[in-house]
C-alpha positions as protocol buffer text, in pm:
chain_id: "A"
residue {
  index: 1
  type: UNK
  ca { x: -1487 y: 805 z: 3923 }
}
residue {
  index: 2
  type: UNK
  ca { x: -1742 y: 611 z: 3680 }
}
residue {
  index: 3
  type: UNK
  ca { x: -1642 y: 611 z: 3313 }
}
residue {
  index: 4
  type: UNK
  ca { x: -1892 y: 838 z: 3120 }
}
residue {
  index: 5
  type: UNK
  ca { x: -1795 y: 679 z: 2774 }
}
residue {
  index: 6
  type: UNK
  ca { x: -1994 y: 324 z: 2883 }
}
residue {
  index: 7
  type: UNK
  ca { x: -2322 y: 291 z: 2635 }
}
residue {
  index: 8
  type: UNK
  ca { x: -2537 y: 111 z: 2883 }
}
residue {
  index: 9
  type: UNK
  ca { x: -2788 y: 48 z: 2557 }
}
residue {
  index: 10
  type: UNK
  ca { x: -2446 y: -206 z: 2442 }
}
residue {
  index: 11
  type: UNK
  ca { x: -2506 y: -573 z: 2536 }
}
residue {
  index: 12
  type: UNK
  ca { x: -2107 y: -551 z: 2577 }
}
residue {
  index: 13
  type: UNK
  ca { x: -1995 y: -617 z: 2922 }
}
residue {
  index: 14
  type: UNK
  ca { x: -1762 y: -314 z: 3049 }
}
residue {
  index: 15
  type: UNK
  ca { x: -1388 y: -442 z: 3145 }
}
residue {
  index: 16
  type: UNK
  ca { x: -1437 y: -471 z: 3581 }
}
residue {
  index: 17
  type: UNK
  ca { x: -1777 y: -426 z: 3551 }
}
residue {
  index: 18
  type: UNK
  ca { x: -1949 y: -677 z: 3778 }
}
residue {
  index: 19
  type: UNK
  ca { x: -2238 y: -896 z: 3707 }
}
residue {
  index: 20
  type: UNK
  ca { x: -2439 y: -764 z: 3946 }
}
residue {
  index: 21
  type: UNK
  ca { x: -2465 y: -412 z: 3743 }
}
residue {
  index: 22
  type: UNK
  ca { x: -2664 y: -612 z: 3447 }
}
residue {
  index: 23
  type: UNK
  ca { x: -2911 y: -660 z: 3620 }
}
residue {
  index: 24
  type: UNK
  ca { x: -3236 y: -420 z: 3728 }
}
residue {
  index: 25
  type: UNK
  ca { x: -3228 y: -313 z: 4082 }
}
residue {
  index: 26
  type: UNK
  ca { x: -3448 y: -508 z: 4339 }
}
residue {
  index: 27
  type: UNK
  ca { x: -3677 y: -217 z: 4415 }
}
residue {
  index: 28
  type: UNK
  ca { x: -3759 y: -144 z: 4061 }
}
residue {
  index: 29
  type: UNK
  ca { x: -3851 y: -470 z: 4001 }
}
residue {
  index: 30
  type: UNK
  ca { x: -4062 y: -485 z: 4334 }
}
residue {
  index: 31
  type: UNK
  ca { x: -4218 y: -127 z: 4222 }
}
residue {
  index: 32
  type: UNK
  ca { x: -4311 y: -247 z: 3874 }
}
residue {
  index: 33
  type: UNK
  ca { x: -4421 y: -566 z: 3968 }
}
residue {
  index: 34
  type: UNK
  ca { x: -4661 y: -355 z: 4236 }
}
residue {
  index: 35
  type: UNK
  ca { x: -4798 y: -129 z: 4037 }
}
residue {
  index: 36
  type: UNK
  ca { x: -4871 y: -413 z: 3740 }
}
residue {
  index: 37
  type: UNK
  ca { x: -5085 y: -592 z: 3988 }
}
residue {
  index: 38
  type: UNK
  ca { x: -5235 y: -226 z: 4109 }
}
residue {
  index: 39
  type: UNK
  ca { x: -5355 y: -156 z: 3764 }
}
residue {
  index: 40
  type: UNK
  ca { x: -5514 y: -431 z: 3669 }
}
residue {
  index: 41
  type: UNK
  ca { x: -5683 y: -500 z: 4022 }
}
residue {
  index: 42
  type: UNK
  ca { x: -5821 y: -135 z: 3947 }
}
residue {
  index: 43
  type: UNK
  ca { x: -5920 y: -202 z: 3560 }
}
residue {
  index: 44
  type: UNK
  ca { x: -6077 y: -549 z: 3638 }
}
residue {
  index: 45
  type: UNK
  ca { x: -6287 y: -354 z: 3949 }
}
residue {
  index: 46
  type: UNK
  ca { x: -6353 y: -85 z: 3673 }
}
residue {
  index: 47
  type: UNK
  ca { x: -6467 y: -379 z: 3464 }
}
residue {
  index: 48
  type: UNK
  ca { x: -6706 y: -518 z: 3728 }
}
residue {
  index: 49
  type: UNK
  ca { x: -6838 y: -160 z: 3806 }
}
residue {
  index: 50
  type: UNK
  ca { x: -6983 y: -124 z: 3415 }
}
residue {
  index: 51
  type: UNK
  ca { x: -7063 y: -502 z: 3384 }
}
residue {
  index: 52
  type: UNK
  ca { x: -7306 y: -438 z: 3699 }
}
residue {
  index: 53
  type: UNK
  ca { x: -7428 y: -76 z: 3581 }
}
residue {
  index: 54
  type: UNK
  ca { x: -7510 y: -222 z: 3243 }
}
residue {
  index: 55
  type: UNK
  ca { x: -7763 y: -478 z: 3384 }
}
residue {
  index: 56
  type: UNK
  ca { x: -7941 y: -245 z: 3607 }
}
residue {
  index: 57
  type: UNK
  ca { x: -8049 y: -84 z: 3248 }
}
């Protein structure tokens, strides 16, 4: 059973914890790193799309 009384906002290590827990998990850091490139792939093609609108004024 996990022990409900851990603050995982304190930079205190639980007793038995392993190091492993401290870190973020794989996938989030996969997903996040994903959708970081996503966005700004999308906001610099959003970019282009009014640069090349604005000299066809």
């Amino acid at each position: 059973m996990q022990d409900m009384s851990h603050d995982p906002l304190d930079g205190r290590a639980r007793p038995g914890a392993s190091p492993r827990e401290d870190r973020f998990p794989r996938g989030l850091v996969i997903r996040l790193f994903a959708y970081l490139i996503a966005g700004h792939l999308v906001a610099g093609f959003l970019y282009l799309l009014f640069l090349v609108g604005a000299q066809n004024q």
